[in-house]
mmCIF file of C-alpha atoms in Angstrom:
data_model
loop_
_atom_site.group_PDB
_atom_site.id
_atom_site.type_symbol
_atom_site.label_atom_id
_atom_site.label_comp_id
_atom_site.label_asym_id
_atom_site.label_seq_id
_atom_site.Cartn_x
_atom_site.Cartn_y
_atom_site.Cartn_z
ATOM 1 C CA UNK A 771 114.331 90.701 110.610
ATOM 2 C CA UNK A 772 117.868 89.975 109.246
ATOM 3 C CA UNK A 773 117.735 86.592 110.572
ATOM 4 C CA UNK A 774 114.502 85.924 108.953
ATOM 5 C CA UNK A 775 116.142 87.613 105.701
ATOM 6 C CA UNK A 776 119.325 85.420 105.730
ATOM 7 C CA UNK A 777 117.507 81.618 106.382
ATOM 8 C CA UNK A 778 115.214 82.666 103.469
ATOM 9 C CA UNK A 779 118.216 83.445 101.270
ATOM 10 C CA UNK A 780 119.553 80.569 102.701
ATOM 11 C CA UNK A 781 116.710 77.699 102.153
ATOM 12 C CA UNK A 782 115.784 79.419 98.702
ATOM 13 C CA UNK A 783 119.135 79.443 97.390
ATOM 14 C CA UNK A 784 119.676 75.435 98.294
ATOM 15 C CA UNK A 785 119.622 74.001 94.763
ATOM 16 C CA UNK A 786 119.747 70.787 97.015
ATOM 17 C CA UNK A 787 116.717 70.798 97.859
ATOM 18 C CA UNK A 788 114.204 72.457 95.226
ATOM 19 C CA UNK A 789 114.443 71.754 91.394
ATOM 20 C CA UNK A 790 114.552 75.070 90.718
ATOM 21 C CA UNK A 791 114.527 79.206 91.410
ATOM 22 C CA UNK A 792 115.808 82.552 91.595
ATOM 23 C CA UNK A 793 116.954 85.391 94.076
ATOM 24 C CA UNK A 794 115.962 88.897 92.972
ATOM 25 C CA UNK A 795 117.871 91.701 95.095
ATOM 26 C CA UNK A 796 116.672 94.934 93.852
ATOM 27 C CA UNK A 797 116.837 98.961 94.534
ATOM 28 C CA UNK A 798 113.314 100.356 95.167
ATOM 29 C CA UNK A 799 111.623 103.525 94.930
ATOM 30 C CA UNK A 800 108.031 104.958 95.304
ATOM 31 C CA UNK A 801 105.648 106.872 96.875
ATOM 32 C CA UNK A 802 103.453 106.048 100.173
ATOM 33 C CA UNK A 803 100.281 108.013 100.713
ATOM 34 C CA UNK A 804 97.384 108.107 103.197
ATOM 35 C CA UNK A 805 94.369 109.668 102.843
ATOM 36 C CA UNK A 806 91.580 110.049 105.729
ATOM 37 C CA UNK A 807 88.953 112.137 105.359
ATOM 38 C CA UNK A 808 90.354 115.587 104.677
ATOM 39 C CA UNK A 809 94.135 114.960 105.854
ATOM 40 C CA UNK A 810 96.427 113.927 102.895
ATOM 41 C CA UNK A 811 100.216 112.815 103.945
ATOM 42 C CA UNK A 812 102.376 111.773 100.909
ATOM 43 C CA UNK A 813 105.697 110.613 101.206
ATOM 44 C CA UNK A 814 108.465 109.625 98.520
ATOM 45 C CA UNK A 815 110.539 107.009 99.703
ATOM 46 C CA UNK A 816 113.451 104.642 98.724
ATOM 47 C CA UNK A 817 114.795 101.417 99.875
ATOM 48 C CA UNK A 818 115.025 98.018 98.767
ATOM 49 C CA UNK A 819 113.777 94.621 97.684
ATOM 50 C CA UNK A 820 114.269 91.062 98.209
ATOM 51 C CA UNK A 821 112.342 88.570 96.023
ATOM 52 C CA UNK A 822 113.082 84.577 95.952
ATOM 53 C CA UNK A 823 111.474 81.410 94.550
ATOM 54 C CA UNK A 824 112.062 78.058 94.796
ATOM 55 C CA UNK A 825 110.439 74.711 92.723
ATOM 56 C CA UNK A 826 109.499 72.233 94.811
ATOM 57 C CA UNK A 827 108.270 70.331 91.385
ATOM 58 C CA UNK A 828 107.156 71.759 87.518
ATOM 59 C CA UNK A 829 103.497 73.052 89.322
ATOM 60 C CA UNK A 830 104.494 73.813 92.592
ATOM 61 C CA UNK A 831 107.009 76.786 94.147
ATOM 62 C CA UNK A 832 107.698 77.911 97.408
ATOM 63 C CA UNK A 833 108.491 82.032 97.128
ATOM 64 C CA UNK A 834 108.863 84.872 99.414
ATOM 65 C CA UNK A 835 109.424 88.631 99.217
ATOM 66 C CA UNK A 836 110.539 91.837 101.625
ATOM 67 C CA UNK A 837 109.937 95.194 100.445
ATOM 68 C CA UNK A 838 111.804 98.072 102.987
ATOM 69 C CA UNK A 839 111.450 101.732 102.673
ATOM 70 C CA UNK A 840 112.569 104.809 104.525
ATOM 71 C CA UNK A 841 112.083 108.448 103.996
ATOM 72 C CA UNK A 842 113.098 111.461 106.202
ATOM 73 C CA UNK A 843 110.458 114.002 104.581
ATOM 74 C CA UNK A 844 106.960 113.905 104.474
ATOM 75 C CA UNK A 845 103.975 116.230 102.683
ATOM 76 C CA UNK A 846 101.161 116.930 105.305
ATOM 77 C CA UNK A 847 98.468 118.579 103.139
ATOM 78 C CA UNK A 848 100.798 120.412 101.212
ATOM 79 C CA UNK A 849 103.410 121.052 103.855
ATOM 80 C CA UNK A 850 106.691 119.636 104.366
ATOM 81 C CA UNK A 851 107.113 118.256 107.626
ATOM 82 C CA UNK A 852 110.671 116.421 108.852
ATOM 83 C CA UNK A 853 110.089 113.169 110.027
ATOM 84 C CA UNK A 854 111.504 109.768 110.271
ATOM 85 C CA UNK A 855 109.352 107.148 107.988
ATOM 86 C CA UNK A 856 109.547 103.504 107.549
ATOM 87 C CA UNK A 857 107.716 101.177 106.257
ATOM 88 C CA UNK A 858 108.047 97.800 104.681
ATOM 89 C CA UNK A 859 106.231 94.396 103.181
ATOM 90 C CA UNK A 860 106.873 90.950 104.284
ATOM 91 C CA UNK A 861 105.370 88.205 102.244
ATOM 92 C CA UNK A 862 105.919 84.444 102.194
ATOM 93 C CA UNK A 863 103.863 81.548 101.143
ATOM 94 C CA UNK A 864 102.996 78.103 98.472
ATOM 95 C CA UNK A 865 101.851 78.731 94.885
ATOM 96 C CA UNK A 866 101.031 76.326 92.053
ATOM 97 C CA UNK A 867 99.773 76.328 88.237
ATOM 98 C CA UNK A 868 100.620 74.967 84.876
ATOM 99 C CA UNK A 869 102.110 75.712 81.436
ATOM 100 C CA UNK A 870 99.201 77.466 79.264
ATOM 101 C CA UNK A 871 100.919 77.655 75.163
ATOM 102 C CA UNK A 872 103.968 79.791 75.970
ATOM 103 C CA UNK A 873 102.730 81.134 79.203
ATOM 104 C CA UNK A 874 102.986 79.960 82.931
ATOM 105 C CA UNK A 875 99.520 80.458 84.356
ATOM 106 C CA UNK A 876 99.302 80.693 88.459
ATOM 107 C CA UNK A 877 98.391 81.226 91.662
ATOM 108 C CA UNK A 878 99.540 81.854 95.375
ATOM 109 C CA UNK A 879 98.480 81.951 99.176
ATOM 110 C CA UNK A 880 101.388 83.604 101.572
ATOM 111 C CA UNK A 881 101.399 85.265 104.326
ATOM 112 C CA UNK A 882 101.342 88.932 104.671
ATOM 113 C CA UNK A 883 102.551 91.617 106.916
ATOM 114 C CA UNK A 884 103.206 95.494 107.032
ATOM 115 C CA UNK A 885 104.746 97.454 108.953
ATOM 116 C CA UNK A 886 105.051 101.261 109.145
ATOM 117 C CA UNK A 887 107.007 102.790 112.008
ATOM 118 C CA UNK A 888 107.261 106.884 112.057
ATOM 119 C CA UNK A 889 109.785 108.972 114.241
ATOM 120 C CA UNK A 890 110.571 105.116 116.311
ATOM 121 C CA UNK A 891 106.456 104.824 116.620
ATOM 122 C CA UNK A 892 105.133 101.694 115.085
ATOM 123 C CA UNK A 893 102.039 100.098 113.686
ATOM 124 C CA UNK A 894 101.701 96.602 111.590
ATOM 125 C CA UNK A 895 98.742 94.944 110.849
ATOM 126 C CA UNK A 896 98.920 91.002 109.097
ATOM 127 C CA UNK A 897 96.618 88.391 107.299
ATOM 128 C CA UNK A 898 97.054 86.654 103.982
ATOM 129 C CA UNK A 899 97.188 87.685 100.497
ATOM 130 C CA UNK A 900 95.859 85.759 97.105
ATOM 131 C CA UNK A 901 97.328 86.655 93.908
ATOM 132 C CA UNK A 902 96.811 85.270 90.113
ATOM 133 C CA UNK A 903 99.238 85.841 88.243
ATOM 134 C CA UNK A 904 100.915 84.643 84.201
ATOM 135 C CA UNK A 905 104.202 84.702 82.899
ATOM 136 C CA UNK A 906 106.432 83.913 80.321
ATOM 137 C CA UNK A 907 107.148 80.017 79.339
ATOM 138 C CA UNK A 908 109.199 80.404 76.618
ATOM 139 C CA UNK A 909 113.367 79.986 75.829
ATOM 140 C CA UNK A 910 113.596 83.648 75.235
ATOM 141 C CA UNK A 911 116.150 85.687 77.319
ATOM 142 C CA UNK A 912 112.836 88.465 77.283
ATOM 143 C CA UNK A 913 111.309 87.912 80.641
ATOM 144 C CA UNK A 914 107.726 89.290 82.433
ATOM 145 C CA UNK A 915 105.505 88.249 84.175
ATOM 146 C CA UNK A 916 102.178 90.133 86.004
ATOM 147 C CA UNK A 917 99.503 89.358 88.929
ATOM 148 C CA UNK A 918 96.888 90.863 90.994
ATOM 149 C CA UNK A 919 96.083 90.017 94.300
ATOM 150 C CA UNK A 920 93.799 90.209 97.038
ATOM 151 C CA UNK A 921 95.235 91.429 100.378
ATOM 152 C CA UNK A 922 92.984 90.664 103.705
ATOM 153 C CA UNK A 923 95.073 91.957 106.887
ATOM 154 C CA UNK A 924 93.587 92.321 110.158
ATOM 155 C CA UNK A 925 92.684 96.014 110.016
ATOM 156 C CA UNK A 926 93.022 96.897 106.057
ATOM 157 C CA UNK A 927 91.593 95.207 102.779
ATOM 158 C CA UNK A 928 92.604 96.034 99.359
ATOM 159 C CA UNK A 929 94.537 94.972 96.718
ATOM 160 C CA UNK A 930 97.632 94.197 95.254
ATOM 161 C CA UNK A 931 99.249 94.921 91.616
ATOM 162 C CA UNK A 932 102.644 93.682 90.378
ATOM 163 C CA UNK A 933 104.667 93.649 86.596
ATOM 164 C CA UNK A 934 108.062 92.831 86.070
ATOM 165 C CA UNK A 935 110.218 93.059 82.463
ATOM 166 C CA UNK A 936 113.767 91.780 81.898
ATOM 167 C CA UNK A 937 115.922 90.172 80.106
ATOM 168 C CA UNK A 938 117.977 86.882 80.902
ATOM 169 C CA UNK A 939 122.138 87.243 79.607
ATOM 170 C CA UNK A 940 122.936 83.441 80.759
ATOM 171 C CA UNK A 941 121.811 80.303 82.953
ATOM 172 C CA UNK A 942 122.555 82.308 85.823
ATOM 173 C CA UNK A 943 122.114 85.996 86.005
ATOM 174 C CA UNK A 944 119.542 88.212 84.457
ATOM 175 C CA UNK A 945 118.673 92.332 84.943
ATOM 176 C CA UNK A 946 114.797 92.892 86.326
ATOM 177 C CA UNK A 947 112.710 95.635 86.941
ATOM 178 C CA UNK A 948 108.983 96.031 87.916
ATOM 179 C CA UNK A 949 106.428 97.667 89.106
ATOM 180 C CA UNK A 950 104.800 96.822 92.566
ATOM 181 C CA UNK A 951 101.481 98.514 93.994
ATOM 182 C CA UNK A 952 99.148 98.195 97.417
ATOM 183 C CA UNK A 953 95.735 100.129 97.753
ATOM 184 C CA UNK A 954 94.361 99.513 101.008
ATOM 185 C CA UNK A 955 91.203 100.573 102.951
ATOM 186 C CA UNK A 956 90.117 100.183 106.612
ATOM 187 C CA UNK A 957 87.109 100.092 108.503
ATOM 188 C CA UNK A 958 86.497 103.758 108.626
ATOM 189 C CA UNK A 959 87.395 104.096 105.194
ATOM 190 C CA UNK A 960 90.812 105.642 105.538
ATOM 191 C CA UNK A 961 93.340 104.999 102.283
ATOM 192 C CA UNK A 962 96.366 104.029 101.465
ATOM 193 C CA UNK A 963 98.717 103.986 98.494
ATOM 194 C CA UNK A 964 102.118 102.420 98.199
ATOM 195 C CA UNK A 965 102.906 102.558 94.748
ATOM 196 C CA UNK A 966 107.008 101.269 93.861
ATOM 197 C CA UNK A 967 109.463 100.851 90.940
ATOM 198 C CA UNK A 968 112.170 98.730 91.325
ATOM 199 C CA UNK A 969 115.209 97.566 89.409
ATOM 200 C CA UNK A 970 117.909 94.782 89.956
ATOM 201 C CA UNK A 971 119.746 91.223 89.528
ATOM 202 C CA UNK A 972 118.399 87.823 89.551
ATOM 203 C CA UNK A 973 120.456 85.236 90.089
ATOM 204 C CA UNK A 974 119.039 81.530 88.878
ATOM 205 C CA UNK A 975 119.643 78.329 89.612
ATOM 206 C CA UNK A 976 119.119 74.635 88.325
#
């Protein structure tokens, strides 16, 4: 995974070869919880996030995303139980869309996976995910943007929520923060919730 990590850093950050993008690296923190039938587990959980995006014209961008989380605590219907937890979001794919007044309206197909992996046990599940999203188009150092999504993996369905607020100091460098949600479902109707706030730098380029 740190190979995959470090050649998307790599291609995203080649101002060479895309007009434009950015490289969030961001601290993340949140909750993961489960629900099937009457068996709750919660666990709180912290971690980290890698976001980039990369112009291949005005309309179209290339981005990609890893979310990683660990906890050594979990809450099995009310009782705290000591255990190993990991889990995190890989996401990668195209999007496209066009300038709307002073907002950037779009959309995006990438590739999705999740893995969860508890006490060196592990489970993922993959598919795609579809998101609309709109964000600011304007030469104010206020950024935001927000999206929902649709998330089909193998085994789980759902959806997918995200917000993000900050504020731009120079060409180069600007402080983020967000919000970042996934409700899924499978086929026997067991839940999940991964619910996660996350603050950072982005780093820009031309």
């Amino acid at each position: 995974m740190k190979r995959v990590l470090g050649g998307m850093l790599l291609l995203l950050g080649s101002s060479n070869v895309f007009s434009a993008g950015n490289i969030d690296l961001r601290l993340a923190a949140g909750s993961l919880e489960f629900e099937d039938g009457p068996d709750e587990i919660e666990i709180e959980n912290s971690g980290f996030q890698f976001r980039g995006e990369a112009g291949l014209s005005e309309q179209i961008f290339l981005r990609a995303s890893y979310l990683d989380l660990s906890s050594d605590e979990v809450e099995v219907n009310g009782i705290d139980v000591n255990v190993d937890v990991d889990a995190s979001v890989l996401r990668a794919g195209l999007g496209g869309g066009g300038v709307v007044g002073s907002t950037f309206m779009f959309g995006a197909l990438e590739y999705g996976r999740l893995d969860i992996e508890v006490d060196g046990e592990s489970a993922d599940d993959s598919g795609y995910v579809v998101s609309f999203g709109i964000r600011g188009n304007t030469e104010s150092p206020f950024l935001w943007s927000v999206e929902l999504g649709l998330v089909k993996f193998d085994d789980v369905d759902g959806g997918t929520f995200d917000a993000t607020l900050g504020y731009q100091f120079n060409q180069t460098f600007a402080l983020v923060g967000g919000i970042q949600s996934y409700y899924l479902e499978d086929d026997f109707n067991a839940e999940a919730d991964l619910v996660t706030a996350t603050i950072g730098a982005r780093i820009l380029f031309q």
